[in-house]
Amino acid sequence: METIDIDTAAAFRAAADAHEGFASSPLARTVAVAVDALRAVPTTVPDYRALDESTLLSLNTLTAEAARLTRTHAALLAGEIARRSAPELGSQGLAQRAGHRTAEQFVKVTHGSSGREATTAVRTGVLLAEIADEGSLNLATGEVSTPTQPWLREIATALQSGSISVEQADAIASHLGAPNSAVTGEQLGALAAELCEAARVRPNGETGLDVDHLVRLTRMRREELDLESVRLREDEQYEARGIRIVEFPTGAGRLIMDLDPENLILAKQVLHRAVSPKLRTVRFFDPTEKAKADTILADTRTPAQLGFDAFMQLLILGAAANPAFLLGTGAPHIRVTTTLKALESGDGIVRVEGSSALMSMRTLTRLHCTGGVTTLLFDEHLQPLDIGREQRLFTTAQRTVLAVLWGGCAAPGCDAPVSWCEAHHINEWAAHHGRTDIADGILLCKHHHLLFHNNGWHIQRNNHSKYWLTPPPNIDPNQTPRPLHPKTGNMRDLHNEQTAHAKQTG
């Protein structure tokens, strides 16, 4: 493994400071001044421990911006290093002359980063360079430069403006895919702009989607444009399913299962029902369910051990598990959503609760034949159930609708699945005469439910079924509303069909 010790690094910096290029390069001088300023910032724990909470939060936002901008500059440098280390240059390439095989290795060693981080920097830097060079004339070949991926132009623009990070840009670019017979470059360009908007940092410092959520959203939105890819992916994942047992010399072993999305949902549902009380993620109002939950909570086994024992018990008892053992009743099943128009046409998007993967209509048809699936249809009204104030708690049917609308905890950045969530009245039932209606309900995990209630966070809804989260003054003095986005695309499907119908009948 190649390393650079402190003395060598200091020598490199001294040589760079003395290099005449710094005197003639405004960019180099500006970066040097910025680095000097950053060196002057204290790095001792007591200085940070002395910060009040408001300053701590503000400083966290500033350092996040500094890190984002620094990685953008590093990507630009990595792209230029890659250009000067092109394979056709052989041993005369920049990285090769410095003793490295590739530009990625050069960046990894000089930045002290991982191979993955270096590859991301180089890949993003090359993209920025390609977009910047568009239309320029190569004097050596006489050719006009053309980007290999012009549909990624919006990503390059957003990255250079500082509104998204290198990691966010690479997540979108890597999972957006390329045009094919079903999806045009123009469609991908529009989708790239939409995803950049979802990822970008707002003027008030509010961050967009993190990389993990952005990857899932990018893949889901791409599949929405290309239904044939959904069918192909389903076939590939189903063919790749399998189970293997690895035996250890000690007599123990490991069971390894490769699951397609359909069976993964079933497995996750069983696991969540078995261990969720242990994780303190749900509350129960039914006395019988509460008794089961208390029994699981008092169990001395860990959540992992409980999950293991639950699966082994199911192997012994069969799919229709003993109702006294698992929370809830009946065998596990899949809940899917689609629109009436898609069902009638026989070709459209089917969404699976608890997964970002889409399902094809042919799979839904098969599941209807074999059982174990509940299909919820939505019309153009978006609010399929309205109970009013006759009862305080959301019914099972209402929670089912909330589950398929939100797909998990609505709090930004929270990954809690539906089975860990509670139904929350956005207008408190007692204090604000809130209604026990789907429109006034939202799913929150136990942590965020308590946080929002106890710390003064408020959720509002406009007339277009858009929801907004308003922080308390001690978090945001301006109390700028933050949009809440469902973890599924069900609402977007309905709005898209409404818009298309309005254009056709307009």
Short mmCIF file of C-alpha atoms in Angstrom, two decimals:
data_model
loop_
_atom_site.label_atom_id
_atom_site.label_comp_id
_atom_site.label_asym_id
_atom_site.label_seq_id
_atom_site.Cartn_x
_atom_site.Cartn_y
_atom_site.Cartn_z
CA MET A 1 0.00 0.00 0.00
CA GLU A 2 1.44 3.40 -0.99
CA THR A 3 1.51 6.18 1.62
CA ILE A 4 2.95 9.68 1.93
CA ASP A 5 4.48 10.52 5.31
CA ILE A 6 4.13 13.91 6.98
CA ASP A 7 7.62 15.12 6.05
CA THR A 8 7.10 14.25 2.38
CA ALA A 9 3.72 15.97 2.32
CA ALA A 10 5.24 19.08 3.87
CA ALA A 11 7.99 19.03 1.25
CA PHE A 12 5.39 18.77 -1.51
CA ARG A 13 3.52 21.78 -0.10
CA ALA A 14 6.72 23.82 0.20
CA ALA A 15 7.67 23.00 -3.37
CA ALA A 16 4.18 23.92 -4.58
CA ASP A 17 4.26 27.24 -2.71
CA ALA A 18 7.54 28.08 -4.38
CA HIS A 19 6.41 26.99 -7.83
CA GLU A 20 6.07 29.86 -10.26
CA GLY A 21 2.71 28.49 -11.35
CA PHE A 22 1.16 29.79 -8.15
CA ALA A 23 2.26 33.30 -9.00
CA SER A 24 0.62 33.19 -12.41
CA SER A 25 -2.53 31.21 -11.51
CA PRO A 26 -5.41 33.05 -9.80
CA LEU A 27 -7.08 29.68 -9.20
CA ALA A 28 -4.04 28.27 -7.39
CA ARG A 29 -3.67 31.42 -5.27
CA THR A 30 -7.36 31.38 -4.33
CA VAL A 31 -7.21 27.73 -3.28
CA ALA A 32 -4.02 28.38 -1.28
CA VAL A 33 -5.69 31.25 0.59
CA ALA A 34 -8.77 29.08 1.30
CA VAL A 35 -6.58 26.26 2.66
CA ASP A 36 -4.62 28.69 4.84
CA ALA A 37 -7.88 30.03 6.23
CA LEU A 38 -9.07 26.51 7.00
CA ARG A 39 -5.76 25.69 8.72
CA ALA A 40 -6.39 28.63 11.04
CA VAL A 41 -9.66 27.11 12.28
CA PRO A 42 -9.20 25.44 15.70
CA THR A 43 -9.42 21.64 15.74
CA THR A 44 -9.55 21.02 19.50
CA VAL A 45 -12.53 19.33 21.13
CA PRO A 46 -13.05 22.00 23.85
CA ASP A 47 -13.62 24.70 21.20
CA TYR A 48 -16.47 22.70 19.69
CA ARG A 49 -17.85 21.62 23.06
CA ALA A 50 -18.19 25.28 24.06
CA LEU A 51 -20.57 26.04 21.17
CA ASP A 52 -24.21 26.73 21.95
CA GLU A 53 -26.74 24.55 20.13
CA SER A 54 -27.74 27.17 17.55
CA THR A 55 -24.11 27.87 16.60
CA LEU A 56 -23.36 24.15 16.49
CA LEU A 57 -26.16 23.57 13.99
CA SER A 58 -25.13 26.55 11.87
CA LEU A 59 -21.51 25.45 11.89
CA ASN A 60 -22.54 21.95 10.85
CA THR A 61 -24.33 23.45 7.82
CA LEU A 62 -21.27 25.53 6.93
CA THR A 63 -18.83 22.63 7.19
CA ALA A 64 -21.17 20.49 5.08
CA GLU A 65 -21.04 23.18 2.40
CA ALA A 66 -17.25 23.43 2.69
CA ALA A 67 -16.89 19.66 2.31
CA ARG A 68 -19.26 19.65 -0.66
CA LEU A 69 -17.35 22.42 -2.45
CA THR A 70 -13.98 20.86 -1.62
CA ARG A 71 -15.01 17.53 -3.14
CA THR A 72 -16.21 19.35 -6.27
CA HIS A 73 -12.79 20.98 -6.67
CA ALA A 74 -11.16 17.60 -6.06
CA ALA A 75 -13.32 16.07 -8.81
CA LEU A 76 -12.34 18.82 -11.25
CA LEU A 77 -8.68 18.16 -10.48
CA ALA A 78 -9.20 14.40 -10.76
CA GLY A 79 -10.80 14.86 -14.18
CA GLU A 80 -7.87 16.90 -15.41
CA ILE A 81 -5.39 14.39 -13.96
CA ALA A 82 -7.27 11.65 -15.81
CA ARG A 83 -7.10 13.65 -19.06
CA ARG A 84 -3.35 14.04 -18.67
CA SER A 85 -2.98 10.34 -17.75
CA ALA A 86 -4.94 8.88 -20.67
CA PRO A 87 -3.91 5.29 -21.57
CA GLU A 88 -2.75 6.36 -25.04
CA LEU A 89 -0.05 8.51 -23.39
CA GLY A 90 1.57 5.41 -21.93
CA SER A 91 4.45 6.05 -19.56
CA GLN A 92 4.36 9.76 -20.40
CA GLY A 93 1.02 10.20 -18.65
CA LEU A 94 0.93 12.42 -15.55
CA ALA A 95 -0.06 9.66 -13.12
CA GLN A 96 2.35 7.20 -14.72
CA ARG A 97 5.28 9.63 -14.44
CA ALA A 98 4.43 10.05 -10.75
CA GLY A 99 4.74 6.28 -10.28
CA HIS A 100 1.09 5.23 -10.44
CA ARG A 101 -0.67 2.91 -12.85
CA THR A 102 -3.86 4.96 -13.21
CA ALA A 103 -5.32 8.33 -12.42
CA GLU A 104 -7.60 6.67 -9.84
CA GLN A 105 -4.60 5.24 -7.99
CA PHE A 106 -2.84 8.61 -8.11
CA VAL A 107 -5.90 10.36 -6.60
CA LYS A 108 -6.37 7.64 -3.96
CA VAL A 109 -2.79 7.88 -2.70
CA THR A 110 -2.45 11.67 -2.77
CA HIS A 111 -5.84 12.24 -1.11
CA GLY A 112 -5.60 9.32 1.31
CA SER A 113 -9.03 8.16 0.17
CA SER A 114 -10.55 4.79 -0.62
CA GLY A 115 -10.47 3.30 -4.09
CA ARG A 116 -14.22 3.85 -4.39
CA GLU A 117 -13.94 7.55 -3.47
CA ALA A 118 -11.09 8.06 -5.95
CA THR A 119 -13.03 6.33 -8.73
CA THR A 120 -16.07 8.50 -8.02
CA ALA A 121 -13.94 11.67 -8.13
CA VAL A 122 -12.32 10.70 -11.44
CA ARG A 123 -15.60 9.59 -13.02
CA THR A 124 -17.35 12.81 -11.98
CA GLY A 125 -14.41 14.96 -13.05
CA VAL A 126 -14.35 13.34 -16.49
CA LEU A 127 -18.09 14.04 -16.84
CA LEU A 128 -17.55 17.72 -15.97
CA ALA A 129 -14.72 17.96 -18.49
CA GLU A 130 -16.76 16.33 -21.27
CA ILE A 131 -19.68 18.71 -20.78
CA ALA A 132 -17.34 21.72 -20.58
CA ASP A 133 -15.54 20.70 -23.79
CA GLU A 134 -18.76 20.30 -25.80
CA GLY A 135 -18.46 22.05 -29.15
CA SER A 136 -14.74 22.79 -28.83
CA LEU A 137 -12.33 21.96 -31.64
CA ASN A 138 -9.53 19.47 -31.08
CA LEU A 139 -6.60 21.06 -32.91
CA ALA A 140 -4.73 17.76 -33.09
CA THR A 141 -7.54 15.75 -34.74
CA GLY A 142 -9.75 18.49 -36.18
CA GLU A 143 -12.80 16.90 -34.52
CA VAL A 144 -15.49 18.78 -32.61
CA SER A 145 -15.84 17.49 -29.07
CA THR A 146 -19.14 15.75 -28.31
CA PRO A 147 -20.14 14.47 -24.83
CA THR A 148 -20.68 10.73 -24.62
CA GLN A 149 -23.55 11.27 -22.16
CA PRO A 150 -25.23 14.58 -23.04
CA TRP A 151 -28.32 13.71 -20.98
CA LEU A 152 -26.17 14.26 -17.86
CA ARG A 153 -25.66 17.96 -18.65
CA GLU A 154 -27.97 19.13 -15.83
CA ILE A 155 -25.98 17.07 -13.34
CA ALA A 156 -22.74 18.80 -14.33
CA THR A 157 -24.40 22.21 -14.06
CA ALA A 158 -25.84 21.48 -10.60
CA LEU A 159 -22.50 20.14 -9.37
CA GLN A 160 -20.51 23.15 -10.56
CA SER A 161 -23.02 25.51 -8.94
CA GLY A 162 -22.47 23.81 -5.59
CA SER A 163 -26.11 22.80 -5.17
CA ILE A 164 -25.37 19.05 -5.13
CA SER A 165 -22.39 17.02 -3.97
CA VAL A 166 -20.04 14.83 -5.99
CA GLU A 167 -21.58 11.77 -4.35
CA GLN A 168 -25.11 12.88 -5.24
CA ALA A 169 -24.08 13.63 -8.82
CA ASP A 170 -22.44 10.23 -9.19
CA ALA A 171 -25.47 8.48 -7.66
CA ILE A 172 -27.78 10.03 -10.26
CA ALA A 173 -25.42 9.55 -13.19
CA SER A 174 -24.59 5.93 -12.29
CA HIS A 175 -28.17 4.77 -11.85
CA LEU A 176 -29.93 6.85 -14.50
CA GLY A 177 -28.78 4.52 -17.27
CA ALA A 178 -28.53 5.21 -20.99
CA PRO A 179 -31.16 5.82 -23.69
CA ASN A 180 -32.67 2.80 -25.39
CA SER A 181 -35.58 1.97 -27.67
CA ALA A 182 -38.07 2.91 -24.91
CA VAL A 183 -36.40 5.95 -23.31
CA THR A 184 -34.89 8.90 -25.18
CA GLY A 185 -31.95 11.03 -24.20
CA GLU A 186 -34.30 14.00 -23.82
CA GLN A 187 -36.40 12.07 -21.30
CA LEU A 188 -33.31 11.13 -19.33
CA GLY A 189 -32.12 14.74 -19.40
CA ALA A 190 -35.46 15.91 -17.98
CA LEU A 191 -35.31 13.19 -15.33
CA ALA A 192 -31.74 14.19 -14.42
CA ALA A 193 -32.93 17.77 -13.86
CA GLU A 194 -35.79 16.52 -11.67
CA LEU A 195 -33.43 14.40 -9.57
CA CYS A 196 -30.95 17.25 -9.18
CA GLU A 197 -33.80 19.39 -7.86
CA ALA A 198 -34.66 16.69 -5.32
CA ALA A 199 -31.00 16.51 -4.24
CA ARG A 200 -30.02 20.18 -4.21
CA VAL A 201 -29.31 22.30 -1.15
CA ARG A 202 -31.87 25.07 -0.66
CA PRO A 203 -30.91 28.72 0.03
CA ASN A 204 -31.96 28.29 3.67
CA GLY A 205 -29.42 25.48 4.10
CA GLU A 206 -31.99 22.68 3.96
CA THR A 207 -30.44 19.63 2.36
CA GLY A 208 -32.06 17.49 -0.31
CA LEU A 209 -32.15 13.73 -0.59
CA ASP A 210 -29.10 11.87 0.71
CA VAL A 211 -27.24 9.47 -1.56
CA ASP A 212 -29.00 6.29 -0.36
CA HIS A 213 -32.48 7.74 -0.94
CA LEU A 214 -31.35 9.33 -4.20
CA VAL A 215 -30.15 5.98 -5.57
CA ARG A 216 -33.51 4.37 -4.82
CA LEU A 217 -35.45 7.28 -6.32
CA THR A 218 -33.27 7.35 -9.46
CA ARG A 219 -33.73 3.66 -10.11
CA MET A 220 -37.46 3.84 -9.48
CA ARG A 221 -38.00 6.87 -11.73
CA ARG A 222 -35.96 5.26 -14.53
CA GLU A 223 -38.08 2.13 -14.34
CA GLU A 224 -41.23 4.25 -14.53
CA LEU A 225 -40.06 5.38 -17.98
CA ASP A 226 -39.26 1.86 -19.18
CA LEU A 227 -41.77 -0.79 -18.18
CA GLU A 228 -40.01 -3.43 -20.27
CA SER A 229 -36.95 -3.06 -18.03
CA VAL A 230 -39.19 -3.88 -15.06
CA ARG A 231 -40.17 -7.17 -16.67
CA LEU A 232 -36.57 -7.99 -17.58
CA ARG A 233 -35.35 -7.18 -14.07
CA GLU A 234 -38.06 -9.36 -12.54
CA ASP A 235 -37.06 -12.27 -14.76
CA GLU A 236 -33.36 -11.83 -13.94
CA GLN A 237 -33.93 -11.53 -10.19
CA TYR A 238 -36.28 -14.49 -10.16
CA GLU A 239 -33.79 -16.61 -12.07
CA ALA A 240 -31.05 -15.56 -9.61
CA ARG A 241 -33.05 -16.70 -6.56
CA GLY A 242 -31.46 -19.38 -4.46
CA ILE A 243 -30.58 -20.73 -1.06
CA ARG A 244 -27.24 -22.14 0.07
CA ILE A 245 -26.00 -23.75 3.27
CA VAL A 246 -22.38 -23.27 4.27
CA GLU A 247 -21.20 -25.72 6.89
CA PHE A 248 -18.39 -24.77 9.28
CA PRO A 249 -15.87 -27.26 10.69
CA THR A 250 -17.41 -26.66 14.12
CA GLY A 251 -20.70 -28.20 13.01
CA ALA A 252 -22.45 -24.84 12.81
CA GLY A 253 -23.26 -23.22 9.51
CA ARG A 254 -24.75 -20.33 7.60
CA LEU A 255 -27.91 -20.16 5.51
CA ILE A 256 -27.60 -17.77 2.56
CA MET A 257 -30.69 -16.76 0.61
CA ASP A 258 -30.81 -14.67 -2.56
CA LEU A 259 -34.33 -13.24 -2.72
CA ASP A 260 -36.24 -11.58 -5.53
CA PRO A 261 -38.22 -8.46 -4.45
CA GLU A 262 -41.52 -10.35 -4.09
CA ASN A 263 -40.11 -12.87 -1.61
CA LEU A 264 -37.95 -10.27 0.11
CA ILE A 265 -41.09 -8.35 1.07
CA LEU A 266 -42.59 -11.49 2.60
CA ALA A 267 -39.41 -12.21 4.56
CA LYS A 268 -39.14 -8.61 5.80
CA GLN A 269 -42.77 -8.59 6.91
CA VAL A 270 -42.30 -11.73 9.00
CA LEU A 271 -39.11 -10.36 10.57
CA HIS A 272 -40.67 -7.01 11.44
CA ARG A 273 -43.69 -8.66 13.03
CA ALA A 274 -41.40 -10.82 15.12
CA VAL A 275 -38.93 -8.24 16.42
CA SER A 276 -40.45 -4.74 16.14
CA PRO A 277 -41.47 -4.52 19.85
CA LYS A 278 -37.89 -5.38 20.79
CA LEU A 279 -36.76 -2.35 18.80
CA ARG A 280 -39.43 -0.19 20.54
CA THR A 281 -40.72 1.05 17.20
CA VAL A 282 -44.47 0.46 17.55
CA ARG A 283 -47.26 0.84 20.11
CA PHE A 284 -50.33 -1.37 20.40
CA PHE A 285 -53.84 -0.41 21.54
CA ASP A 286 -55.40 -3.85 21.15
CA PRO A 287 -54.96 -5.67 24.51
CA THR A 288 -54.13 -8.99 22.84
CA GLU A 289 -51.51 -7.45 20.56
CA LYS A 290 -50.07 -5.46 23.46
CA ALA A 291 -49.71 -8.63 25.52
CA LYS A 292 -47.78 -10.29 22.69
CA ALA A 293 -45.60 -7.22 22.31
CA ASP A 294 -44.84 -7.14 26.05
CA THR A 295 -43.86 -10.81 25.92
CA ILE A 296 -41.44 -10.15 23.04
CA LEU A 297 -40.06 -7.07 24.79
CA ALA A 298 -39.35 -9.04 27.98
CA ASP A 299 -37.61 -11.82 26.05
CA THR A 300 -33.87 -12.00 26.79
CA ARG A 301 -33.00 -12.85 23.18
CA THR A 302 -31.54 -10.19 20.90
CA PRO A 303 -33.55 -8.93 17.88
CA ALA A 304 -31.29 -10.97 15.58
CA GLN A 305 -31.88 -14.11 17.65
CA LEU A 306 -35.62 -13.49 17.74
CA GLY A 307 -35.70 -13.06 13.97
CA PHE A 308 -33.73 -16.29 13.49
CA ASP A 309 -36.02 -18.27 15.76
CA ALA A 310 -39.09 -16.84 14.01
CA PHE A 311 -37.88 -18.02 10.61
CA MET A 312 -36.99 -21.47 11.95
CA GLN A 313 -40.41 -21.77 13.56
CA LEU A 314 -42.05 -20.85 10.25
CA LEU A 315 -40.01 -23.52 8.47
CA ILE A 316 -41.40 -26.06 10.91
CA LEU A 317 -45.00 -24.86 11.06
CA GLY A 318 -45.38 -23.75 7.44
CA ALA A 319 -46.41 -20.44 5.90
CA ALA A 320 -49.59 -20.19 8.00
CA ALA A 321 -47.66 -19.39 11.19
CA ASN A 322 -48.98 -19.98 14.68
CA PRO A 323 -50.89 -16.72 15.44
CA ALA A 324 -49.80 -16.93 19.08
CA PHE A 325 -46.18 -16.68 18.04
CA LEU A 326 -46.16 -13.76 15.60
CA LEU A 327 -47.81 -10.37 15.91
CA GLY A 328 -50.88 -10.07 13.72
CA THR A 329 -52.84 -12.91 12.22
CA GLY A 330 -52.69 -15.04 9.11
CA ALA A 331 -49.89 -15.84 6.73
CA PRO A 332 -47.70 -13.05 5.35
CA HIS A 333 -48.96 -11.44 2.19
CA ILE A 334 -48.05 -8.72 -0.29
CA ARG A 335 -49.90 -5.41 -0.64
CA VAL A 336 -49.66 -3.74 -4.02
CA THR A 337 -51.14 -0.57 -5.51
CA THR A 338 -52.05 0.43 -9.01
CA THR A 339 -54.49 2.76 -10.71
CA LEU A 340 -57.81 1.69 -12.19
CA LYS A 341 -56.66 2.83 -15.63
CA ALA A 342 -53.52 0.68 -15.46
CA LEU A 343 -55.48 -2.36 -14.30
CA GLU A 344 -58.07 -2.00 -17.06
CA SER A 345 -55.39 -1.59 -19.76
CA GLY A 346 -53.42 -4.57 -18.46
CA ASP A 347 -50.12 -2.71 -18.84
CA GLY A 348 -48.90 -0.19 -16.28
CA ILE A 349 -47.07 0.39 -13.02
CA VAL A 350 -47.72 -1.80 -9.99
CA ARG A 351 -46.04 -0.75 -6.73
CA VAL A 352 -45.17 -3.08 -3.87
CA GLU A 353 -45.50 -1.87 -0.30
CA GLY A 354 -42.15 -1.89 1.48
CA SER A 355 -40.02 -1.87 -1.67
CA SER A 356 -38.82 0.68 -4.22
CA ALA A 357 -38.94 -2.05 -6.89
CA LEU A 358 -41.83 -1.95 -9.34
CA MET A 359 -43.91 -4.98 -10.34
CA SER A 360 -45.30 -5.78 -13.77
CA MET A 361 -49.01 -6.32 -14.40
CA ARG A 362 -48.37 -9.94 -15.43
CA THR A 363 -46.91 -10.65 -11.97
CA LEU A 364 -49.93 -9.06 -10.32
CA THR A 365 -52.21 -11.28 -12.42
CA ARG A 366 -50.30 -14.36 -11.31
CA LEU A 367 -50.47 -13.38 -7.65
CA HIS A 368 -54.22 -12.91 -7.91
CA CYS A 369 -54.46 -16.53 -9.04
CA THR A 370 -52.32 -17.92 -6.21
CA GLY A 371 -53.56 -15.65 -3.40
CA GLY A 372 -51.42 -13.90 -0.81
CA VAL A 373 -51.84 -10.44 -2.33
CA THR A 374 -54.06 -7.45 -1.58
CA THR A 375 -54.53 -4.92 -4.40
CA LEU A 376 -55.60 -1.37 -3.63
CA LEU A 377 -57.01 0.71 -6.48
CA PHE A 378 -57.05 4.49 -6.55
CA ASP A 379 -59.22 6.76 -8.63
CA GLU A 380 -58.69 10.40 -9.49
CA HIS A 381 -59.77 11.68 -6.05
CA LEU A 382 -56.68 10.48 -4.11
CA GLN A 383 -58.71 10.12 -0.87
CA PRO A 384 -60.33 6.67 -0.94
CA LEU A 385 -61.57 6.62 2.66
CA ASP A 386 -63.13 9.26 4.89
CA ILE A 387 -64.27 8.30 8.41
CA GLY A 388 -64.66 11.77 9.93
CA ARG A 389 -64.59 12.36 13.69
CA GLU A 390 -66.74 9.40 14.70
CA GLN A 391 -63.70 7.55 16.04
CA ARG A 392 -60.40 8.56 17.59
CA LEU A 393 -58.01 5.94 16.14
CA PHE A 394 -57.32 5.13 12.52
CA THR A 395 -58.90 1.87 11.45
CA THR A 396 -56.98 -1.06 9.99
CA ALA A 397 -58.32 -0.17 6.55
CA GLN A 398 -57.19 3.44 6.93
CA ARG A 399 -53.72 2.39 8.12
CA THR A 400 -53.50 0.14 5.06
CA VAL A 401 -54.22 3.11 2.79
CA LEU A 402 -51.73 5.32 4.66
CA ALA A 403 -49.15 2.55 4.32
CA VAL A 404 -49.42 2.37 0.56
CA LEU A 405 -49.57 6.16 0.18
CA TRP A 406 -46.50 6.92 2.32
CA GLY A 407 -44.47 3.68 2.21
CA GLY A 408 -42.91 4.26 5.64
CA CYS A 409 -42.06 7.09 8.04
CA ALA A 410 -42.70 10.46 6.37
CA ALA A 411 -39.88 12.22 8.25
CA PRO A 412 -37.10 13.35 5.86
CA GLY A 413 -34.22 10.90 5.75
CA CYS A 414 -35.94 8.25 7.91
CA ASP A 415 -35.81 4.66 6.66
CA ALA A 416 -38.33 3.19 9.14
CA PRO A 417 -40.67 0.80 7.26
CA VAL A 418 -44.45 0.79 7.51
CA SER A 419 -44.46 -1.92 10.16
CA TRP A 420 -42.55 0.37 12.54
CA CYS A 421 -44.85 3.36 12.03
CA GLU A 422 -47.82 4.89 13.78
CA ALA A 423 -50.63 6.92 12.23
CA HIS A 424 -50.31 10.59 13.17
CA HIS A 425 -53.07 13.25 12.97
CA ILE A 426 -51.50 16.29 11.29
CA ASN A 427 -54.15 18.31 13.16
CA GLU A 428 -54.30 16.98 16.70
CA TRP A 429 -57.58 15.14 17.27
CA ALA A 430 -58.36 16.76 20.62
CA ALA A 431 -56.55 20.12 20.54
CA HIS A 432 -57.24 21.15 16.95
CA HIS A 433 -60.37 19.11 16.15
CA GLY A 434 -58.43 17.01 13.68
CA ARG A 435 -60.34 14.44 11.69
CA THR A 436 -59.55 10.74 11.57
CA ASP A 437 -59.39 10.90 7.78
CA ILE A 438 -56.78 9.72 5.30
CA ALA A 439 -56.17 13.33 4.23
CA ASP A 440 -55.32 14.33 7.82
CA GLY A 441 -53.21 11.27 8.52
CA ILE A 442 -49.53 10.57 7.99
CA LEU A 443 -47.17 7.75 9.01
CA LEU A 444 -44.36 8.42 11.50
CA CYS A 445 -42.06 6.04 13.33
CA LYS A 446 -42.15 6.12 17.14
CA HIS A 447 -39.04 8.31 17.34
CA HIS A 448 -40.31 11.00 14.97
CA HIS A 449 -43.86 10.80 16.33
CA LEU A 450 -42.60 11.68 19.80
CA LEU A 451 -40.10 14.22 18.43
CA PHE A 452 -42.71 16.14 16.45
CA HIS A 453 -45.23 16.12 19.29
CA ASN A 454 -42.79 17.03 22.06
CA ASN A 455 -40.56 19.55 20.26
CA GLY A 456 -43.11 21.68 18.43
CA TRP A 457 -42.81 20.42 14.83
CA HIS A 458 -45.97 20.91 12.77
CA ILE A 459 -47.25 19.25 9.59
CA GLN A 460 -49.63 21.02 7.20
CA ARG A 461 -51.46 20.01 4.02
CA ASN A 462 -52.60 22.21 1.14
CA ASN A 463 -55.58 21.66 -1.15
CA HIS A 464 -53.43 19.71 -3.63
CA SER A 465 -52.50 16.94 -1.16
CA LYS A 466 -49.00 18.36 -0.63
CA TYR A 467 -47.62 18.08 2.91
CA TRP A 468 -45.12 20.41 4.61
CA LEU A 469 -43.10 20.08 7.82
CA THR A 470 -42.49 23.28 9.80
CA PRO A 471 -39.64 23.19 12.36
CA PRO A 472 -39.83 24.95 15.75
CA PRO A 473 -38.17 28.39 16.16
CA ASN A 474 -35.18 26.98 18.08
CA ILE A 475 -34.29 24.82 15.05
CA ASP A 476 -35.16 27.36 12.34
CA PRO A 477 -35.94 30.94 13.49
CA ASN A 478 -37.67 31.59 10.14
CA GLN A 479 -39.70 28.37 10.46
CA THR A 480 -39.34 27.66 6.75
CA PRO A 481 -41.70 24.83 5.71
CA ARG A 482 -39.97 21.73 4.36
CA PRO A 483 -41.77 19.51 1.81
CA LEU A 484 -42.56 15.93 2.82
CA HIS A 485 -42.24 13.31 0.11
CA PRO A 486 -43.84 9.84 0.24
CA LYS A 487 -41.41 6.93 0.02
CA THR A 488 -43.54 5.54 -2.85
CA GLY A 489 -44.71 7.06 -6.13
CA ASN A 490 -48.42 6.26 -5.75
CA MET A 491 -49.53 9.90 -5.45
CA ARG A 492 -47.35 10.86 -8.41
CA ASP A 493 -48.95 8.12 -10.54
CA LEU A 494 -52.39 9.55 -9.83
CA HIS A 495 -51.36 13.15 -10.47
CA ASN A 496 -49.68 12.13 -13.74
CA GLU A 497 -52.83 10.38 -14.94
CA GLN A 498 -54.93 13.38 -13.91
CA THR A 499 -52.67 15.73 -15.86
CA ALA A 500 -52.73 13.49 -18.93
CA HIS A 501 -56.52 13.16 -18.74
CA ALA A 502 -56.92 16.94 -18.37
CA LYS A 503 -54.80 17.51 -21.50
CA GLN A 504 -56.82 14.99 -23.48
CA THR A 505 -60.18 16.46 -22.46
CA GLY A 506 -59.04 20.09 -22.27
#
